[in-house]
PDB file of C-alpha atoms in Angstrom:
ATOM      1  CA  UNK A   1       0.000   0.000   0.000  1.00 42.00           C
ATOM      2  CA  UNK A   2       1.308   3.427  -0.941  1.00 60.00           C
ATOM      3  CA  UNK A   3       2.440   5.526   2.002  1.00 77.00           C
ATOM      4  CA  UNK A   4       0.356   8.646   2.703  1.00 85.00           C
ATOM      5  CA  UNK A   5       1.703  11.925   1.354  1.00 93.00           C
ATOM      6  CA  UNK A   6       2.066  14.228   4.347  1.00 96.00           C
ATOM      7  CA  UNK A   7       3.031  17.876   4.611  1.00 97.00           C
ATOM      8  CA  UNK A   8       2.503  20.761   7.020  1.00 97.00           C
ATOM      9  CA  UNK A   9      -0.962  22.295   7.203  1.00 97.00           C
ATOM     10  CA  UNK A  10       0.331  25.869   7.264  1.00 97.00           C
ATOM     11  CA  UNK A  11       3.478  27.956   7.506  1.00 98.00           C
ATOM     12  CA  UNK A  12       4.519  28.719  11.055  1.00 98.00           C
ATOM     13  CA  UNK A  13       7.266  29.974  13.335  1.00 98.00           C
ATOM     14  CA  UNK A  14       8.193  28.537  16.727  1.00 98.00           C
ATOM     15  CA  UNK A  15      10.762  29.745  19.254  1.00 98.00           C
ATOM     16  CA  UNK A  16      12.655  28.013  22.048  1.00 97.00           C
ATOM     17  CA  UNK A  17      15.018  29.715  24.489  1.00 97.00           C
ATOM     18  CA  UNK A  18      17.750  27.407  25.794  1.00 96.00           C
ATOM     19  CA  UNK A  19      20.435  28.786  28.112  1.00 96.00           C
ATOM     20  CA  UNK A  20      19.787  32.298  26.802  1.00 96.00           C
ATOM     21  CA  UNK A  21      20.152  31.259  23.146  1.00 97.00           C
ATOM     22  CA  UNK A  22      17.064  31.853  20.982  1.00 98.00           C
ATOM     23  CA  UNK A  23      16.233  29.110  18.466  1.00 98.00           C
ATOM     24  CA  UNK A  24      13.532  30.192  16.003  1.00 98.00           C
ATOM     25  CA  UNK A  25      12.207  27.615  13.535  1.00 98.00           C
ATOM     26  CA  UNK A  26      10.446  28.923  10.421  1.00 98.00           C
ATOM     27  CA  UNK A  27       8.503  26.349   8.387  1.00 98.00           C
ATOM     28  CA  UNK A  28       7.116  26.724   4.875  1.00 98.00           C
ATOM     29  CA  UNK A  29       5.585  24.465   2.248  1.00 98.00           C
ATOM     30  CA  UNK A  30       7.423  24.344  -1.090  1.00 98.00           C
ATOM     31  CA  UNK A  31       7.169  22.366  -4.309  1.00 96.00           C
ATOM     32  CA  UNK A  32      10.538  23.233  -5.885  1.00 97.00           C
ATOM     33  CA  UNK A  33      14.118  23.589  -4.700  1.00 97.00           C
ATOM     34  CA  UNK A  34      14.116  27.159  -5.992  1.00 98.00           C
ATOM     35  CA  UNK A  35      11.186  28.010  -3.710  1.00 98.00           C
ATOM     36  CA  UNK A  36      13.022  26.435  -0.762  1.00 98.00           C
ATOM     37  CA  UNK A  37      16.143  28.493  -1.473  1.00 98.00           C
ATOM     38  CA  UNK A  38      14.060  31.659  -1.832  1.00 98.00           C
ATOM     39  CA  UNK A  39      12.460  31.057   1.572  1.00 98.00           C
ATOM     40  CA  UNK A  40      15.842  30.417   3.184  1.00 98.00           C
ATOM     41  CA  UNK A  41      17.136  33.713   1.770  1.00 98.00           C
ATOM     42  CA  UNK A  42      14.049  35.556   3.058  1.00 98.00           C
ATOM     43  CA  UNK A  43      14.640  34.248   6.579  1.00 98.00           C
ATOM     44  CA  UNK A  44      18.344  35.063   6.379  1.00 97.00           C
ATOM     45  CA  UNK A  45      17.587  38.614   5.212  1.00 98.00           C
ATOM     46  CA  UNK A  46      15.186  39.140   8.120  1.00 97.00           C
ATOM     47  CA  UNK A  47      17.735  37.821  10.604  1.00 98.00           C
ATOM     48  CA  UNK A  48      21.009  39.362   9.454  1.00 95.00           C
ATOM     49  CA  UNK A  49      22.203  39.796  13.045  1.00 96.00           C
ATOM     50  CA  UNK A  50      21.631  36.147  13.930  1.00 97.00           C
ATOM     51  CA  UNK A  51      24.648  33.946  14.553  1.00 97.00           C
ATOM     52  CA  UNK A  52      23.282  31.107  12.416  1.00 97.00           C
ATOM     53  CA  UNK A  53      20.463  30.383   9.962  1.00 98.00           C
ATOM     54  CA  UNK A  54      20.612  26.603   9.619  1.00 98.00           C
ATOM     55  CA  UNK A  55      18.198  24.769   7.346  1.00 98.00           C
ATOM     56  CA  UNK A  56      16.944  21.559   5.807  1.00 98.00           C
ATOM     57  CA  UNK A  57      14.372  20.772   3.144  1.00 98.00           C
ATOM     58  CA  UNK A  58      12.669  17.868   1.399  1.00 98.00           C
ATOM     59  CA  UNK A  59      11.215  18.400  -2.079  1.00 97.00           C
ATOM     60  CA  UNK A  60       9.342  15.965  -4.315  1.00 95.00           C
ATOM     61  CA  UNK A  61       6.741  13.263  -3.881  1.00 90.00           C
ATOM     62  CA  UNK A  62       9.547  10.851  -3.032  1.00 92.00           C
ATOM     63  CA  UNK A  63      11.934  13.412  -1.493  1.00 95.00           C
ATOM     64  CA  UNK A  64      14.041  13.483  -4.654  1.00 96.00           C
ATOM     65  CA  UNK A  65      15.776  16.636  -3.374  1.00 97.00           C
ATOM     66  CA  UNK A  66      17.131  16.705   0.192  1.00 97.00           C
ATOM     67  CA  UNK A  67      19.481  19.381   1.487  1.00 98.00           C
ATOM     68  CA  UNK A  68      20.712  20.533   4.885  1.00 98.00           C
ATOM     69  CA  UNK A  69      23.199  23.080   6.217  1.00 98.00           C
ATOM     70  CA  UNK A  70      24.847  23.719   9.587  1.00 98.00           C
ATOM     71  CA  UNK A  71      25.550  27.328   8.538  1.00 97.00           C
ATOM     72  CA  UNK A  72      28.604  27.649  10.770  1.00 96.00           C
ATOM     73  CA  UNK A  73      27.528  25.431  13.661  1.00 97.00           C
ATOM     74  CA  UNK A  74      29.770  22.399  14.395  1.00 97.00           C
ATOM     75  CA  UNK A  75      29.387  19.768  11.668  1.00 97.00           C
ATOM     76  CA  UNK A  76      26.331  17.573  12.102  1.00 97.00           C
ATOM     77  CA  UNK A  77      24.807  19.518  15.005  1.00 98.00           C
ATOM     78  CA  UNK A  78      22.166  21.564  13.155  1.00 98.00           C
ATOM     79  CA  UNK A  79      21.260  20.697   9.548  1.00 98.00           C
ATOM     80  CA  UNK A  80      21.062  16.936  10.070  1.00 98.00           C
ATOM     81  CA  UNK A  81      18.914  17.157  13.248  1.00 98.00           C
ATOM     82  CA  UNK A  82      16.534  19.523  11.444  1.00 98.00           C
ATOM     83  CA  UNK A  83      16.314  17.177   8.444  1.00 98.00           C
ATOM     84  CA  UNK A  84      15.823  14.111  10.633  1.00 98.00           C
ATOM     85  CA  UNK A  85      12.995  15.841  12.511  1.00 98.00           C
ATOM     86  CA  UNK A  86      11.191  16.461   9.218  1.00 98.00           C
ATOM     87  CA  UNK A  87      11.807  12.868   8.135  1.00 97.00           C
ATOM     88  CA  UNK A  88      10.602  11.483  11.459  1.00 97.00           C
ATOM     89  CA  UNK A  89       7.308  13.324  10.912  1.00 96.00           C
ATOM     90  CA  UNK A  90       7.222  11.749   7.394  1.00 95.00           C
ATOM     91  CA  UNK A  91       6.822  15.160   5.770  1.00 97.00           C
ATOM     92  CA  UNK A  92       7.308  16.077   2.110  1.00 97.00           C
ATOM     93  CA  UNK A  93       7.632  19.399   0.282  1.00 98.00           C
ATOM     94  CA  UNK A  94       8.695  21.387   3.325  1.00 98.00           C
ATOM     95  CA  UNK A  95      11.598  23.673   4.257  1.00 98.00           C
ATOM     96  CA  UNK A  96      12.709  24.475   7.809  1.00 98.00           C
ATOM     97  CA  UNK A  97      15.069  27.289   8.751  1.00 98.00           C
ATOM     98  CA  UNK A  98      16.266  27.498  12.355  1.00 98.00           C
ATOM     99  CA  UNK A  99      17.678  30.886  13.303  1.00 98.00           C
ATOM    100  CA  UNK A 100      19.947  31.023  16.345  1.00 98.00           C
ATOM    101  CA  UNK A 101      20.785  34.095  18.365  1.00 98.00           C
ATOM    102  CA  UNK A 102      23.662  33.027  20.634  1.00 97.00           C
ATOM    103  CA  UNK A 103      23.074  33.757  24.314  1.00 95.00           C
ATOM    104  CA  UNK A 104      26.650  33.468  25.508  1.00 95.00           C
ATOM    105  CA  UNK A 105      26.495  29.960  26.963  1.00 95.00           C
ATOM    106  CA  UNK A 106      27.867  27.094  24.882  1.00 95.00           C
ATOM    107  CA  UNK A 107      25.585  24.065  24.647  1.00 96.00           C
ATOM    108  CA  UNK A 108      28.033  21.447  23.390  1.00 96.00           C
ATOM    109  CA  UNK A 109      27.402  19.143  20.443  1.00 97.00           C
ATOM    110  CA  UNK A 110      24.709  17.128  22.213  1.00 97.00           C
ATOM    111  CA  UNK A 111      22.926  20.233  23.416  1.00 97.00           C
ATOM    112  CA  UNK A 112      22.920  21.746  19.942  1.00 98.00           C
ATOM    113  CA  UNK A 113      21.557  18.569  18.354  1.00 98.00           C
ATOM    114  CA  UNK A 114      18.717  18.436  20.894  1.00 98.00           C
ATOM    115  CA  UNK A 115      17.959  22.136  20.497  1.00 98.00           C
ATOM    116  CA  UNK A 116      17.746  22.080  16.694  1.00 98.00           C
ATOM    117  CA  UNK A 117      15.782  18.833  16.723  1.00 98.00           C
ATOM    118  CA  UNK A 118      13.329  19.923  19.411  1.00 98.00           C
ATOM    119  CA  UNK A 119      12.545  23.347  17.981  1.00 98.00           C
ATOM    120  CA  UNK A 120      11.861  21.791  14.571  1.00 98.00           C
ATOM    121  CA  UNK A 121       9.617  19.099  16.045  1.00 98.00           C
ATOM    122  CA  UNK A 122       7.673  21.673  18.062  1.00 98.00           C
ATOM    123  CA  UNK A 123       7.262  23.861  14.980  1.00 98.00           C
ATOM    124  CA  UNK A 124       5.826  20.884  13.057  1.00 98.00           C
ATOM    125  CA  UNK A 125       3.349  20.205  15.880  1.00 97.00           C
ATOM    126  CA  UNK A 126       2.288  23.847  15.838  1.00 97.00           C
ATOM    127  CA  UNK A 127       1.894  23.922  12.053  1.00 98.00           C
ATOM    128  CA  UNK A 128      -0.180  20.733  11.997  1.00 97.00           C
ATOM    129  CA  UNK A 129       0.008  17.939   9.438  1.00 97.00           C
ATOM    130  CA  UNK A 130      -2.275  17.212   6.496  1.00 97.00           C
ATOM    131  CA  UNK A 131      -2.534  14.207   4.223  1.00 94.00           C
ATOM    132  CA  UNK A 132      -2.852  14.793   0.505  1.00 92.00           C
ATOM    133  CA  UNK A 133      -5.419  12.477  -1.074  1.00 90.00           C
ATOM    134  CA  UNK A 134      -5.586  11.848  -4.800  1.00 88.00           C
ATOM    135  CA  UNK A 135      -9.218  11.878  -5.904  1.00 91.00           C
ATOM    136  CA  UNK A 136     -10.979  11.005  -9.133  1.00 92.00           C
ATOM    137  CA  UNK A 137     -13.974  12.929 -10.442  1.00 94.00           C
ATOM    138  CA  UNK A 138     -16.882  10.775 -11.553  1.00 96.00           C
ATOM    139  CA  UNK A 139     -19.522  12.214 -13.884  1.00 97.00           C
ATOM    140  CA  UNK A 140     -22.709  10.295 -13.230  1.00 97.00           C
ATOM    141  CA  UNK A 141     -25.544  10.681 -15.717  1.00 97.00           C
ATOM    142  CA  UNK A 142     -28.870   9.861 -14.092  1.00 97.00           C
ATOM    143  CA  UNK A 143     -32.515  10.267 -15.098  1.00 96.00           C
ATOM    144  CA  UNK A 144     -34.690  12.755 -13.223  1.00 97.00           C
ATOM    145  CA  UNK A 145     -36.757   9.817 -12.028  1.00 96.00           C
ATOM    146  CA  UNK A 146     -33.778   8.283 -10.228  1.00 96.00           C
ATOM    147  CA  UNK A 147     -32.038  11.505  -9.220  1.00 97.00           C
ATOM    148  CA  UNK A 148     -33.449  11.615  -5.685  1.00 97.00           C
ATOM    149  CA  UNK A 149     -32.469   8.003  -5.106  1.00 96.00           C
ATOM    150  CA  UNK A 150     -28.923   8.718  -6.317  1.00 97.00           C
ATOM    151  CA  UNK A 151     -28.649  11.769  -4.076  1.00 96.00           C
ATOM    152  CA  UNK A 152     -29.802   9.702  -1.104  1.00 96.00           C
ATOM    153  CA  UNK A 153     -27.313   6.935  -1.938  1.00 97.00           C
ATOM    154  CA  UNK A 154     -24.422   9.368  -2.200  1.00 96.00           C
ATOM    155  CA  UNK A 155     -25.305  10.984   1.131  1.00 95.00           C
ATOM    156  CA  UNK A 156     -25.681   7.582   2.769  1.00 96.00           C
ATOM    157  CA  UNK A 157     -22.187   6.571   1.580  1.00 95.00           C
ATOM    158  CA  UNK A 158     -20.624   9.936   2.435  1.00 92.00           C
ATOM    159  CA  UNK A 159     -19.840  10.807  -1.179  1.00 92.00           C
ATOM    160  CA  UNK A 160     -19.977  14.591  -1.568  1.00 87.00           C
ATOM    161  CA  UNK A 161     -21.559  16.069  -4.682  1.00 93.00           C
ATOM    162  CA  UNK A 162     -19.123  18.445  -6.404  1.00 91.00           C
ATOM    163  CA  UNK A 163     -21.724  19.990  -8.716  1.00 94.00           C
ATOM    164  CA  UNK A 164     -24.618  19.108 -10.987  1.00 96.00           C
ATOM    165  CA  UNK A 165     -25.628  19.907 -14.567  1.00 96.00           C
ATOM    166  CA  UNK A 166     -29.255  19.801 -15.685  1.00 97.00           C
ATOM    167  CA  UNK A 167     -30.331  18.914 -19.228  1.00 96.00           C
ATOM    168  CA  UNK A 168     -32.181  15.966 -20.693  1.00 96.00           C
ATOM    169  CA  UNK A 169     -30.796  14.076 -17.709  1.00 97.00           C
ATOM    170  CA  UNK A 170     -28.853  15.167 -14.637  1.00 97.00           C
ATOM    171  CA  UNK A 171     -25.073  14.923 -14.555  1.00 97.00           C
ATOM    172  CA  UNK A 172     -23.925  14.604 -10.962  1.00 97.00           C
ATOM    173  CA  UNK A 173     -20.225  15.123 -10.275  1.00 96.00           C
ATOM    174  CA  UNK A 174     -18.678  13.240  -7.363  1.00 95.00           C
ATOM    175  CA  UNK A 175     -15.115  13.087  -6.026  1.00 92.00           C
ATOM    176  CA  UNK A 176     -13.873   9.740  -4.690  1.00 93.00           C
ATOM    177  CA  UNK A 177     -10.478   8.644  -3.416  1.00 90.00           C
ATOM    178  CA  UNK A 178      -8.441   7.200  -6.287  1.00 87.00           C
ATOM    179  CA  UNK A 179      -8.058   3.740  -4.749  1.00 88.00           C
ATOM    180  CA  UNK A 180     -11.826   3.480  -4.209  1.00 92.00           C
ATOM    181  CA  UNK A 181     -12.818   4.462  -7.761  1.00 94.00           C
ATOM    182  CA  UNK A 182     -13.556   1.018  -9.232  1.00 95.00           C
ATOM    183  CA  UNK A 183     -15.312  -0.218  -6.092  1.00 95.00           C
ATOM    184  CA  UNK A 184     -17.503   2.895  -6.025  1.00 96.00           C
ATOM    185  CA  UNK A 185     -18.453   2.532  -9.692  1.00 96.00           C
ATOM    186  CA  UNK A 186     -19.309  -1.148  -9.228  1.00 96.00           C
ATOM    187  CA  UNK A 187     -21.447  -0.386  -6.151  1.00 96.00           C
ATOM    188  CA  UNK A 188     -23.334   2.371  -7.952  1.00 97.00           C
ATOM    189  CA  UNK A 189     -24.047   0.216 -11.009  1.00 96.00           C
ATOM    190  CA  UNK A 190     -25.162  -2.649  -8.809  1.00 96.00           C
ATOM    191  CA  UNK A 191     -27.518  -0.415  -6.822  1.00 96.00           C
ATOM    192  CA  UNK A 192     -29.023   1.180  -9.928  1.00 96.00           C
ATOM    193  CA  UNK A 193     -29.094  -1.954 -12.117  1.00 95.00           C
ATOM    194  CA  UNK A 194     -26.562  -0.591 -14.638  1.00 95.00           C
ATOM    195  CA  UNK A 195     -28.889   2.284 -15.522  1.00 95.00           C
ATOM    196  CA  UNK A 196     -26.286   4.954 -14.779  1.00 96.00           C
ATOM    197  CA  UNK A 197     -23.687   6.264 -17.202  1.00 96.00           C
ATOM    198  CA  UNK A 198     -20.491   6.848 -15.238  1.00 96.00           C
ATOM    199  CA  UNK A 199     -17.499   8.584 -16.767  1.00 96.00           C
ATOM    200  CA  UNK A 200     -14.099   8.991 -15.144  1.00 94.00           C
ATOM    201  CA  UNK A 201     -13.022  12.613 -15.405  1.00 91.00           C
ATOM    202  CA  UNK A 202     -10.025  14.519 -14.045  1.00 88.00           C
ATOM    203  CA  UNK A 203      -7.937  13.959 -10.947  1.00 87.00           C
ATOM    204  CA  UNK A 204      -7.863  16.312  -7.984  1.00 85.00           C
ATOM    205  CA  UNK A 205      -5.945  16.580  -4.735  1.00 86.00           C
ATOM    206  CA  UNK A 206      -7.705  17.007  -1.426  1.00 86.00           C
ATOM    207  CA  UNK A 207      -6.112  17.613   1.965  1.00 89.00           C
ATOM    208  CA  UNK A 208      -7.405  16.308   5.272  1.00 88.00           C
ATOM    209  CA  UNK A 209      -6.028  16.747   8.820  1.00 92.00           C
ATOM    210  CA  UNK A 210      -3.700  13.939   9.828  1.00 91.00           C
ATOM    211  CA  UNK A 211      -2.774  12.557  13.229  1.00 75.00           C
ATOM    212  CA  UNK A 212       0.507  10.604  13.453  1.00 66.00           C
ATOM    213  CA  UNK A 213      -1.130   7.757  15.370  1.00 60.00           C
ATOM    214  CA  UNK A 214      -3.345   6.982  12.350  1.00 49.00           C
ATOM    215  CA  UNK A 215      -0.608   4.716  10.929  1.00 47.00           C
TER     216      UNK A 215
END
């Protein structure tokens, strides 16, 4: 079974203060590496006086592009923890920039890794996670005589009507999850004794809130 495609619900910013150092994680959805780089530059420009603007991003349905940077922090203490936090949440198409304003107290390698990891994880929790569902549009042609029965059936099976067209017959548009398309068509034809004309139309993406414990 294909793994769910998850990403953040919205852009957000989250701050942690650890031993007087401020760690500010900025999260943004992106679909290209260029967009990720643009966002990183925006955060850097807004925080020119910061000691570090470390980042990580994952781009592509299968994370074809993955990048991370310690931006001057000791090697492996910032970029990798940020990236691993995004991966642990199973996110795609997201960029995280963690800005650090040094507070004068050194944290050590372990402290830095925990700080960058924790602020990223907390930012993800604040942003929320959504699952992207691939849906297929079905155009169902039904007679006026059977229209009420079809409407009742769709409501009963929690299939939302995406619009209707009225002519000689009624064309009812419905969106169903891609993997349920054939089963839905078979159920409809069985219920209405093959008296419906059902055409597969375009694909759409729909996002629904996601809780990690759903897996």
